[in-house]
Structures are given as C-alpha cells and as structure tokens.
mmCIF file of C-alpha atoms and ligand atoms in Angstrom:
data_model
loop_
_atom_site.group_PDB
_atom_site.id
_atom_site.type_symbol
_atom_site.label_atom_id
_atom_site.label_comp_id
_atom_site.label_asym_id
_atom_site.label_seq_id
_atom_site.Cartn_x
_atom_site.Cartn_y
_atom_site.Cartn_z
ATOM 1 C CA UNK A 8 -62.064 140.199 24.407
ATOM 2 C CA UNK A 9 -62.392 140.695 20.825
ATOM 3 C CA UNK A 10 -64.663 137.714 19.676
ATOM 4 C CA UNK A 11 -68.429 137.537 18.224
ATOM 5 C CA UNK A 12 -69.265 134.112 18.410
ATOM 6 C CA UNK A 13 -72.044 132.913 16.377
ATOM 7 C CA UNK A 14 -73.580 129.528 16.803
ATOM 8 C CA UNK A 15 -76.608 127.889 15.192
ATOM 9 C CA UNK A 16 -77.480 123.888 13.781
ATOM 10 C CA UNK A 17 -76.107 122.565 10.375
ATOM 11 C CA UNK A 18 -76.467 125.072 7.414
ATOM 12 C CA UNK A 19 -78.119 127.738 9.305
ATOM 13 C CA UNK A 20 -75.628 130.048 7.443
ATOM 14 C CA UNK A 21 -73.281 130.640 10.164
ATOM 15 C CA UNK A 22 -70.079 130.192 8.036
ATOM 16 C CA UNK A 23 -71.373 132.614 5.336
ATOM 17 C CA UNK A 24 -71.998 134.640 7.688
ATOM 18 C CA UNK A 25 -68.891 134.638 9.914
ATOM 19 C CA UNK A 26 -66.720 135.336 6.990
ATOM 20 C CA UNK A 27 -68.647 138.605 5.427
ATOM 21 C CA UNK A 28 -69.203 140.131 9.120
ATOM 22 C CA UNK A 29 -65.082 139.224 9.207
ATOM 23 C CA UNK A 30 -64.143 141.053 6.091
ATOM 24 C CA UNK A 31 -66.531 143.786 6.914
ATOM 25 C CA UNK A 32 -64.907 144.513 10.473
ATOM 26 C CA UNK A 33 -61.456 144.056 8.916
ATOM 27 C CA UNK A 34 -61.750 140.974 11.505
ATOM 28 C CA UNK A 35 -60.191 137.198 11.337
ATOM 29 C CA UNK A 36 -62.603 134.440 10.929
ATOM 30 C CA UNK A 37 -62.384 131.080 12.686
ATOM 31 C CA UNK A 38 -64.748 127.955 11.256
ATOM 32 C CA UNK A 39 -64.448 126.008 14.338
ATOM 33 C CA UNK A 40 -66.340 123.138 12.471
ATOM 34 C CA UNK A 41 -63.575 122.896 9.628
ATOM 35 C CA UNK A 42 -61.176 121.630 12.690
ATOM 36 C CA UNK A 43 -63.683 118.890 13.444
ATOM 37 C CA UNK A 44 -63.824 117.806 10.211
ATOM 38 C CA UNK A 45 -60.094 118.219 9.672
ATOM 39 C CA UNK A 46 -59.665 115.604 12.264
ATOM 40 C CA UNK A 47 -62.379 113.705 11.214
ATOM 41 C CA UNK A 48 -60.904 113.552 7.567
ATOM 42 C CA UNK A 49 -57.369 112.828 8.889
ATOM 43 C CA UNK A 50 -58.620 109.746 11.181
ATOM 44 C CA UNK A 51 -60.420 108.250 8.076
ATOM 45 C CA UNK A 52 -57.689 108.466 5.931
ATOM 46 C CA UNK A 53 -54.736 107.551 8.308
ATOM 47 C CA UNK A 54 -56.611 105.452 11.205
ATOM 48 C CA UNK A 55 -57.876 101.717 10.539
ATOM 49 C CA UNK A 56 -61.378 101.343 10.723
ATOM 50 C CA UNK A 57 -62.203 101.587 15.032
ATOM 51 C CA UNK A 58 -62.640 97.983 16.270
ATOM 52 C CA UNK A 59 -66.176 97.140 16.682
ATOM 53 C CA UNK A 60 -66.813 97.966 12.627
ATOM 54 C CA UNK A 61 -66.481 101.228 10.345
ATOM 55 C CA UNK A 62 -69.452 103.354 12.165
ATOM 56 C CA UNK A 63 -67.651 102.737 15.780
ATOM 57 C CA UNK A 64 -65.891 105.442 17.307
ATOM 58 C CA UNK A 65 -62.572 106.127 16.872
ATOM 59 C CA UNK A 66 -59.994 106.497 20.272
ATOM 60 C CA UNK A 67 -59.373 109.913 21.120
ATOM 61 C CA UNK A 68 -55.993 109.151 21.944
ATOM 62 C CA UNK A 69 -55.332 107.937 18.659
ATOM 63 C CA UNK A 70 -56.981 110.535 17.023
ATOM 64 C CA UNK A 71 -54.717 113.158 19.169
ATOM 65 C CA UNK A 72 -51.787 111.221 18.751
ATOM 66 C CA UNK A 73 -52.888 111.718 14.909
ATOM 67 C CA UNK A 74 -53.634 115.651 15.216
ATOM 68 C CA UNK A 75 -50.467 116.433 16.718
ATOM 69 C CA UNK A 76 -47.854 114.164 14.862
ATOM 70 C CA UNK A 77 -49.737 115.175 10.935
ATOM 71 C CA UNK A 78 -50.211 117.867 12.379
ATOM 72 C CA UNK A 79 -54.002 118.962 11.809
ATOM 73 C CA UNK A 80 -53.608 122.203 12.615
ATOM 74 C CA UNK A 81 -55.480 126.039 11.561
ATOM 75 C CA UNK A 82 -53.373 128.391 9.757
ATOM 76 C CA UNK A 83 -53.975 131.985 9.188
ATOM 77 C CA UNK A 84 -53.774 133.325 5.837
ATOM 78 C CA UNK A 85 -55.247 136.701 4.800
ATOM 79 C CA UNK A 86 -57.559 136.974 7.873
ATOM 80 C CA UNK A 87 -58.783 133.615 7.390
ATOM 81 C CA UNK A 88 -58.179 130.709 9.393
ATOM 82 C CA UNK A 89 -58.044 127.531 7.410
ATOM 83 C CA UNK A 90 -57.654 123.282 8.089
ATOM 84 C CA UNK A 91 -54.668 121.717 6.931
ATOM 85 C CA UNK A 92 -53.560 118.250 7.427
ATOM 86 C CA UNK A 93 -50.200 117.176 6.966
ATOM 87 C CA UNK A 94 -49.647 120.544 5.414
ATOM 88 C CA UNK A 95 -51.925 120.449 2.783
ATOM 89 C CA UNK A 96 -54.923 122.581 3.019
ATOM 90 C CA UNK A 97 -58.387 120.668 2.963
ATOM 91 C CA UNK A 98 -61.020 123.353 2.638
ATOM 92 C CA UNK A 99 -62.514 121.557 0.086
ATOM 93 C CA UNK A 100 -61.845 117.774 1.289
ATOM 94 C CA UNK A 101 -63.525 118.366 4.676
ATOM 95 C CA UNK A 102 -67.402 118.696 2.960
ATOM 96 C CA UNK A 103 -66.964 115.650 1.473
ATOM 97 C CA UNK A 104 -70.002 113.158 2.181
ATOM 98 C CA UNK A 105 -67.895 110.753 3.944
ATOM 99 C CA UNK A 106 -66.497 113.399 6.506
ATOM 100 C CA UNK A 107 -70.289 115.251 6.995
ATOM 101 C CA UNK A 108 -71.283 111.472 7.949
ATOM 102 C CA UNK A 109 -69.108 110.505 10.761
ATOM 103 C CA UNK A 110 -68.043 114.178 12.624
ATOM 104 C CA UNK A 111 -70.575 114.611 15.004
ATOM 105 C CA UNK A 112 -69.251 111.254 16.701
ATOM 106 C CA UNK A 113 -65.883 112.796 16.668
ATOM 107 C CA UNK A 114 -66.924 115.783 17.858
ATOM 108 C CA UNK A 115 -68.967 114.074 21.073
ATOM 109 C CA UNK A 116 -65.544 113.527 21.995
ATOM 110 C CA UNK A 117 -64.443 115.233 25.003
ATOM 111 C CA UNK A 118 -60.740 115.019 24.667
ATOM 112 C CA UNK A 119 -61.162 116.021 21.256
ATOM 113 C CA UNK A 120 -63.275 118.888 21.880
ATOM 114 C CA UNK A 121 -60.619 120.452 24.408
ATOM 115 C CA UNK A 122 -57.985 119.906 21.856
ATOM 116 C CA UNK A 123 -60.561 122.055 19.323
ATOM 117 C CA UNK A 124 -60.994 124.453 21.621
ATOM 118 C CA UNK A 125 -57.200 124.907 22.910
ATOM 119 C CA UNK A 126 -56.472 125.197 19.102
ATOM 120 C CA UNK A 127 -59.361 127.971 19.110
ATOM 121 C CA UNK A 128 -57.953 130.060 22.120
ATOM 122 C CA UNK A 129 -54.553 130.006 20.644
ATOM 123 C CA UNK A 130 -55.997 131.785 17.327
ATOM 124 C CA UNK A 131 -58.016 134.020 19.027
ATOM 125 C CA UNK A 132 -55.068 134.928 21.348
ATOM 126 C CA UNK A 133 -52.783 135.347 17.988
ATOM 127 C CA UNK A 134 -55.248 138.325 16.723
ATOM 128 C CA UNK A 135 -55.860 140.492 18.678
ATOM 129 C CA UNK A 136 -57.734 142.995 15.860
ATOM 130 C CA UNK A 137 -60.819 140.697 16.371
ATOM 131 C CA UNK A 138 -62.002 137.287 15.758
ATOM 132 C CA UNK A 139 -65.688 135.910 14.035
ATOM 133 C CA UNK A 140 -66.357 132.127 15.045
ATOM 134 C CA UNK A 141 -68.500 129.870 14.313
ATOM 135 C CA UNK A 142 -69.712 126.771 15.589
ATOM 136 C CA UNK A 143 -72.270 125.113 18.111
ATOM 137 C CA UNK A 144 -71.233 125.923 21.638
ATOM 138 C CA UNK A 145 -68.284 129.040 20.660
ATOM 139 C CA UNK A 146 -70.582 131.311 22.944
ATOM 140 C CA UNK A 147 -71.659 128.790 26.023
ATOM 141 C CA UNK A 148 -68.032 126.967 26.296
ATOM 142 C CA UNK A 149 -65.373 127.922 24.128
ATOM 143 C CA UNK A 150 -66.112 131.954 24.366
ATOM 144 C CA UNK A 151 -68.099 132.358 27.068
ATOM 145 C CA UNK A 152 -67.522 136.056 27.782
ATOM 146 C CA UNK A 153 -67.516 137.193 23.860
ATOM 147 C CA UNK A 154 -69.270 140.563 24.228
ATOM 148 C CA UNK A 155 -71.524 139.809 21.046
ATOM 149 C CA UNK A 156 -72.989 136.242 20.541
ATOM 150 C CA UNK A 157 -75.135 135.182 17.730
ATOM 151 C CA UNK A 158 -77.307 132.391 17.370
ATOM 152 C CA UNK A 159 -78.901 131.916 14.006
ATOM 153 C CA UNK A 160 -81.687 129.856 12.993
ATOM 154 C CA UNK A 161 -83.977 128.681 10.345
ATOM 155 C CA UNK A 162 -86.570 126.507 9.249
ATOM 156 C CA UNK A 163 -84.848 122.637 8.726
ATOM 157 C CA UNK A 164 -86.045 122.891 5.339
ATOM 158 C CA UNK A 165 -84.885 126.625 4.274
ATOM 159 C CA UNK A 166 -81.539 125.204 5.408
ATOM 160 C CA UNK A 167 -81.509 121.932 3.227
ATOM 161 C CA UNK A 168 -82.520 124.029 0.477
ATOM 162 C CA UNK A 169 -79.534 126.150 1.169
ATOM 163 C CA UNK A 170 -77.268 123.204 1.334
ATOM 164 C CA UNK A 171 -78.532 121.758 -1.742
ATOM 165 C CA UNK A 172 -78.419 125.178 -3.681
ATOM 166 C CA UNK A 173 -74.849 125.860 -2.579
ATOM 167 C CA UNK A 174 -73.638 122.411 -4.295
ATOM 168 C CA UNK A 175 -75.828 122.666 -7.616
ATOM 169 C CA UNK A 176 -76.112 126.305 -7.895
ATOM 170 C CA UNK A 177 -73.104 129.206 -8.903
ATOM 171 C CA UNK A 178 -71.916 131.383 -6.463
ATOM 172 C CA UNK A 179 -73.236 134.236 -5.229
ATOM 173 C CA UNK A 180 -76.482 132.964 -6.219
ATOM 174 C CA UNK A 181 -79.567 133.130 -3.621
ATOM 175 C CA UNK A 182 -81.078 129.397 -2.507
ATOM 176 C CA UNK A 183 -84.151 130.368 -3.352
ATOM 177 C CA UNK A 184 -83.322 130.575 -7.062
ATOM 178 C CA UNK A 185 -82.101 126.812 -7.823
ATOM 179 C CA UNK A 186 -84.179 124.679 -8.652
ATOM 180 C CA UNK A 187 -84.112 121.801 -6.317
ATOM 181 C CA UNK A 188 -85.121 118.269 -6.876
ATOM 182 C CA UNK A 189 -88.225 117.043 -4.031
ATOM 183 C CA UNK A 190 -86.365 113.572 -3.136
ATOM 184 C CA UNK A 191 -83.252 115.130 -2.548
ATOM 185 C CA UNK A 192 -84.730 117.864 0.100
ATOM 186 C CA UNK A 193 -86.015 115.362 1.772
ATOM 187 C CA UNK A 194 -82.974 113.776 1.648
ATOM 188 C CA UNK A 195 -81.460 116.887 2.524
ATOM 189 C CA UNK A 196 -83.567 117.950 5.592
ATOM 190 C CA UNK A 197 -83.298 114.159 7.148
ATOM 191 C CA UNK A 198 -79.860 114.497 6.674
ATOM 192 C CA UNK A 199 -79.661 117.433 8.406
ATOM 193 C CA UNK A 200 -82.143 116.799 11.317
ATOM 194 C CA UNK A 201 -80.050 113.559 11.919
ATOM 195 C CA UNK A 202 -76.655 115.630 12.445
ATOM 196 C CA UNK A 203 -78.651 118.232 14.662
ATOM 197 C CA UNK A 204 -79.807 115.741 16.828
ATOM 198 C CA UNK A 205 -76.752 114.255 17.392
ATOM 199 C CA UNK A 206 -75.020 117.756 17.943
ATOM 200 C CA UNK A 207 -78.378 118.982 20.391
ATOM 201 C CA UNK A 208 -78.400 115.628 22.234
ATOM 202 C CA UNK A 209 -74.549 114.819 23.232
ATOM 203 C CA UNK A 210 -73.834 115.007 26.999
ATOM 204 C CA UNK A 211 -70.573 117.236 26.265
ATOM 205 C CA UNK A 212 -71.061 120.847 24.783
ATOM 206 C CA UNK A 213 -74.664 120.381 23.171
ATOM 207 C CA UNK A 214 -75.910 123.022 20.585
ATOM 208 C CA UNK A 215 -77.898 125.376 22.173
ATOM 209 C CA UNK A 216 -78.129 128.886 22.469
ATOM 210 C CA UNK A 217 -76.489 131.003 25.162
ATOM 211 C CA UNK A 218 -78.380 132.475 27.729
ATOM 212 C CA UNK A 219 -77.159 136.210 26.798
ATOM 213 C CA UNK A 220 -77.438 135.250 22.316
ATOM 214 C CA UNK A 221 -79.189 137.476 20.047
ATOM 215 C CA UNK A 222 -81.641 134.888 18.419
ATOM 216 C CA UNK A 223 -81.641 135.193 14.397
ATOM 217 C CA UNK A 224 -84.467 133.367 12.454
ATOM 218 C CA UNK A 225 -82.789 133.755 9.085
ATOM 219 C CA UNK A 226 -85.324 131.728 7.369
ATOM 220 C CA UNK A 227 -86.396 135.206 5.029
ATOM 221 C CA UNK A 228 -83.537 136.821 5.421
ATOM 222 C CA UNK A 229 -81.049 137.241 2.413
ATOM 223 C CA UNK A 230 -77.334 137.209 3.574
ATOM 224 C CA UNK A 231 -76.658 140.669 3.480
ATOM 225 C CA UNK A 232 -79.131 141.343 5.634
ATOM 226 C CA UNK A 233 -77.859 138.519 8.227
ATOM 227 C CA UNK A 234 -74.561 140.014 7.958
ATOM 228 C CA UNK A 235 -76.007 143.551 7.969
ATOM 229 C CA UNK A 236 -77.501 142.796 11.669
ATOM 230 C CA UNK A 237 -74.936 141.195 13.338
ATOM 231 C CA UNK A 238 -72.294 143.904 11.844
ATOM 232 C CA UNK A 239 -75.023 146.240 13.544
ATOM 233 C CA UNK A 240 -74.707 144.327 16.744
ATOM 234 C CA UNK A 241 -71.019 144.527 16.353
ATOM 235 C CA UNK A 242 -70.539 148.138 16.016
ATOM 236 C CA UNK A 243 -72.956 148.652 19.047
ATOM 237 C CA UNK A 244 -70.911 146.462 21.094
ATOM 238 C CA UNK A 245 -66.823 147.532 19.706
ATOM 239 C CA UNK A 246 -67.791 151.029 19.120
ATOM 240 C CA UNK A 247 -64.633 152.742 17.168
HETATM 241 O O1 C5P B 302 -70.293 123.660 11.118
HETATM 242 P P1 C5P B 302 -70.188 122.297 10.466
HETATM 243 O O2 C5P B 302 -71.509 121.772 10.025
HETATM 244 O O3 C5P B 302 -69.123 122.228 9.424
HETATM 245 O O4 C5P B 302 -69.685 121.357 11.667
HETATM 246 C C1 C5P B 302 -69.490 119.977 11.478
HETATM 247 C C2 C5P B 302 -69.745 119.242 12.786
HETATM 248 O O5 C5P B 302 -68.735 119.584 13.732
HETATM 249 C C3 C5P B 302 -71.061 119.543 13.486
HETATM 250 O O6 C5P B 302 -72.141 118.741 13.000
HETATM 251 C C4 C5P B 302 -70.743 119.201 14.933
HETATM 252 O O7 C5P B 302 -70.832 117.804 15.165
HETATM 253 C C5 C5P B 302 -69.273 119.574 15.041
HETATM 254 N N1 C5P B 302 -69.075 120.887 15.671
HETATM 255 C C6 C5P B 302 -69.148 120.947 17.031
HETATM 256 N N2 C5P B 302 -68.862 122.108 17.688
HETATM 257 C C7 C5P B 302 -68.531 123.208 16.998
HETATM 258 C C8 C5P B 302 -68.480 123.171 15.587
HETATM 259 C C9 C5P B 302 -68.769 121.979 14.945
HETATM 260 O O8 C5P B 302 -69.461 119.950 17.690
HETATM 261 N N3 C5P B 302 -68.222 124.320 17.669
#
C-alpha cells in the first residue's frame, strides 16, 4: 500500500505538509478535511437550517442524499485531489468562517465519516504511484496499514499564530514573521482548542495518534524541515 498518512489537530501544518512531501515524491495528495468541509459547505447552502435551531445537527441521510445527488465529490487534477460541489471547485469556499464553525459536528457523524472514507479508498485505489493524506484518524481508521504514518504536533499557540499568519501574511512567508494582533491569538488559539476538543473527544474516530506514528513536534521547525523528515521517513520506508 502506497499511502503516508499524516494526522495531527487543527493547523498543526499537516496540509502544508502533505502537499510538498506529495510533489517531492512525485506522489498524489488527498486533504481528507476539504471533503468534510465540502459537505459541510454544501449542507449550509442547500439544507434548511436542522430542526431544533441553526447550531443542531444536520441528518446524515440528508446530508448523503445531498453528497451524492450535487455530487460533492474529490477530483484529481495534476496530482492533487480537490472538493467540488455541484461541479464547481470550492478550495477556497470551504475555509470560510462559517464552514470552520460547524464541521466538526458533521464530521462526528458516523454515516458521514464512512461516506469520507469510501470516497478516500476509491482515490487511493485510483493512484497507485502513491498517495499523502491528511487528516485526524487517516492512520488509526481510514489507513490503518499505511507503511509510514505521521503525526504532527505543536504548541496551540504556534499553531494559531500560523493560522493567523497564513490569512494576513503573503505566501511563502514564515508565521513567525507577521505581525499578529494579541486579541486575535487569543481568539485564534480558543478557536482552535474548541475544534480540537470536539475532534479529540467524539465517540467515532477521535484524533489521536496511532500506536505505530512517528510523533512530530513542529513547534520550531520551519516547513522544509517538516517536509524534509517525513520525505526522510518516506524514502526509508518506499526505498526506489
Ligand atoms: O483539516 P481541517 O482542519 O480542514 O479539517 C476540518 C475538520 O474536519 C476537522 O476539525 C475535523 O472535525 C474534520 N476531520 C475529521 N477527520 C479527518 C479530517 C478532518 O474529522 N480525517
């Protein structure tokens, strides 16, 4: 099996990641996140508000009746797999505030987690050269025999400063080099602990490492050298 699954909490750096250890290994790479917020996005725009008021949760069976009639659906475009709904790609609608707010209760789902992680098998089946994912339980459920698994960390603060820096700052450019307002990484690092929570605390699939993951405290690392050791790991692992 030709997966390196790479799991860690909210803005730990995994997607970043994922992608540059992708490109470097001439690999595809799968945001497994981007398909819960693809369905989250599609239910808010094409369900009515879920009876019992706007924070309730939504019924799966709508919401799968939704994912397959739309369709929500990854498609695979220069190595990269990518959310559309409807046919419309939503890379950039699925970070929106009001999506970040209300996916983790989509994604403590159960029947929408085994749609996610049919959708995920299928990919990985269709390419075969190698596929990077990313997510919060790719190496304990959805991959559990990936030969390489990943699980990154760092402090909940380095991370909101990430987050923060990635929305206010150009590209390329390292977090620690924005400057970054006080109220807003506090802000930032509730936000974050809240979602983390959520995702660590859920009966189904909970973050959490797996038992055979290479722990990564990223806190002072730069992303090359994230991507540096788990390319490392990779080559140990897919020698050739
Ligand atoms: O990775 P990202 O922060 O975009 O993921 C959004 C949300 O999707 C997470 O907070 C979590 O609730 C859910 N998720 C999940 N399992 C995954 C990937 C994401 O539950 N494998």
């Amino acid at each position: 099996m030709r997966v390196i699954a790479i799991d860690g909490p909210a803005a730990s750096g995994k997607s970043s990641t994922a992608a540059a250890v992708a490109r470097r290994l001439g690999w595809a790479h799968l945001d497994s996140g981007a398909l819960y917020r693809a369905l989250t996005l599609a239910a808010l725009d094409h369900l009515e508000p879920p009876a019992g008021g706007a924070d309730a949760p939504w019924s799966a069976a709508q919401v799968l009746g939704l994912a397959e009639d739309l369709p929500v659906r990854l498609v695979l475009a220069a190595d990269v797999f990518r959310p559309e709904v409807a046919g419309v790609g939503v890379e950039d609608a699925i970070r929106s505030e009001r999506v970040t707010r209300r996916v983790s209760a989509l994604a403590a789902i159960p029947a929408l987690r085994h749609w996610v992680n049919v959708q995920q098998r299928e990919a990985a089946l269709g390419h075969p050269q190698g596929v990077v994912v990313d997510g919060r339980d790719i190496g304990t459920v959805v991959f559990p025999d990936a030969p390489v698994k990943v699980f990154l960390t760092a402090s909940p603060e380095e991370r909101a400063r990430r987050r923060l820096a990635q929305r206010g700052g150009a590209a390329g450019t390292e977090a620690r080099e924005v400057a970054i307002d006080p109220a807003e990484l506090r802000r930032e690092t509730t936000a974050l602990a809240a979602r983390d929570h959520a995702d660590a605390t859920r009966p189904v699939a909970p973050l959490r490492a797996a038992a055979d993951a290479v722990l990564l405290d990223t806190t002072r690392l730069s992303l090359d050298e994230q991507v540096a050791r788990v390319v490392a790991l990779a080559r140990e692992r897919f020698p050739g």
